[in-house]
Amino acid sequence: EDTLLGPVINKIYAQSKLIQSVALVGTYEQNATFRINYLSRVKSLNAGDIEPVRKRISKELSSTYSAKLVAKE
């Protein structure tokens, strides 16, 4: 079953106000690669700030679309 990517992008945005942009970088068969940029106007972000957001994104996409997050560090 094909998954429309617009709703996926909207789900990603909904996980945190720190998400500044989500861009579809590429697709291959049933895989999609997204670039997610984070921004805080009050402080510099570090990995500890981003990790909980990434976990929420992974959990939401997994439960909604049976997707698996393969992260590039």
CSV table of C-alpha atoms in Angstrom, one decimal:
chain,number,residue,atom,x,y,z
A,1,GLU,CA,0.0,0.0,0.0
A,2,ASP,CA,1.3,3.4,-1.0
A,3,THR,CA,1.7,6.1,1.7
A,4,LEU,CA,1.2,9.7,0.8
A,5,LEU,CA,4.2,11.7,2.0
A,6,GLY,CA,2.3,15.0,2.8
A,7,PRO,CA,0.6,13.5,5.8
A,8,VAL,CA,3.9,11.9,6.9
A,9,ILE,CA,5.6,15.3,6.8
A,10,ASN,CA,2.7,16.8,8.8
A,11,LYS,CA,3.1,14.1,11.4
A,12,ILE,CA,6.8,14.9,11.7
A,13,TYR,CA,6.1,18.7,12.1
A,14,ALA,CA,3.5,17.9,14.8
A,15,GLN,CA,6.0,16.3,17.1
A,16,SER,CA,7.8,19.4,18.3
A,17,LYS,CA,7.9,23.2,17.9
A,18,LEU,CA,11.7,22.8,17.5
A,19,ILE,CA,11.2,21.4,14.0
A,20,GLN,CA,11.9,24.2,11.7
A,21,SER,CA,11.7,22.4,8.4
A,22,VAL,CA,11.1,18.9,6.9
A,23,ALA,CA,12.3,18.2,3.4
A,24,LEU,CA,11.9,15.1,1.3
A,25,VAL,CA,15.4,14.3,0.1
A,26,GLY,CA,14.7,11.2,-1.9
A,27,THR,CA,12.7,8.0,-2.4
A,28,TYR,CA,13.5,4.5,-3.3
A,29,GLU,CA,10.9,1.8,-3.6
A,30,GLN,CA,9.0,2.0,-0.3
A,31,ASN,CA,11.6,4.1,1.5
A,32,ALA,CA,11.7,7.9,1.9
A,33,THR,CA,14.5,10.0,3.2
A,34,PHE,CA,13.7,13.3,5.0
A,35,ARG,CA,16.0,16.1,6.2
A,36,ILE,CA,14.7,17.6,9.4
A,37,ASN,CA,16.1,20.9,10.7
A,38,TYR,CA,15.6,22.0,14.3
A,39,LEU,CA,15.7,25.5,15.7
A,40,SER,CA,15.3,27.1,19.0
A,41,ARG,CA,15.1,30.9,19.3
A,42,VAL,CA,16.1,30.8,23.0
A,43,LYS,CA,19.1,28.5,23.1
A,44,SER,CA,21.6,26.4,21.1
A,45,LEU,CA,20.3,22.9,20.7
A,46,ASN,CA,22.4,19.8,21.5
A,47,ALA,CA,21.8,16.1,21.0
A,48,GLY,CA,20.1,15.9,24.3
A,49,ASP,CA,17.5,18.4,23.1
A,50,ILE,CA,16.9,16.6,19.8
A,51,GLU,CA,16.9,12.9,21.0
A,52,PRO,CA,13.4,13.0,22.6
A,53,VAL,CA,12.0,14.6,19.5
A,54,ARG,CA,13.5,12.0,17.3
A,55,LYS,CA,12.0,9.3,19.6
A,56,ARG,CA,8.6,10.9,19.3
A,57,ILE,CA,8.9,11.0,15.5
A,58,SER,CA,9.9,7.4,15.4
A,59,LYS,CA,7.1,6.2,17.7
A,60,GLU,CA,4.5,8.2,15.8
A,61,LEU,CA,5.5,7.1,12.3
A,62,SER,CA,5.9,3.5,13.5
A,63,SER,CA,2.4,3.4,15.1
A,64,THR,CA,0.7,5.3,12.3
A,65,TYR,CA,2.5,3.9,9.2
A,66,SER,CA,4.5,0.9,10.4
A,67,ALA,CA,7.6,2.9,9.4
A,68,LYS,CA,11.0,2.4,10.7
A,69,LEU,CA,13.4,5.2,11.4
A,70,VAL,CA,16.9,4.7,10.1
A,71,ALA,CA,18.8,7.7,11.4
A,72,LYS,CA,22.0,9.1,10.1
A,73,GLU,CA,24.0,10.7,12.9
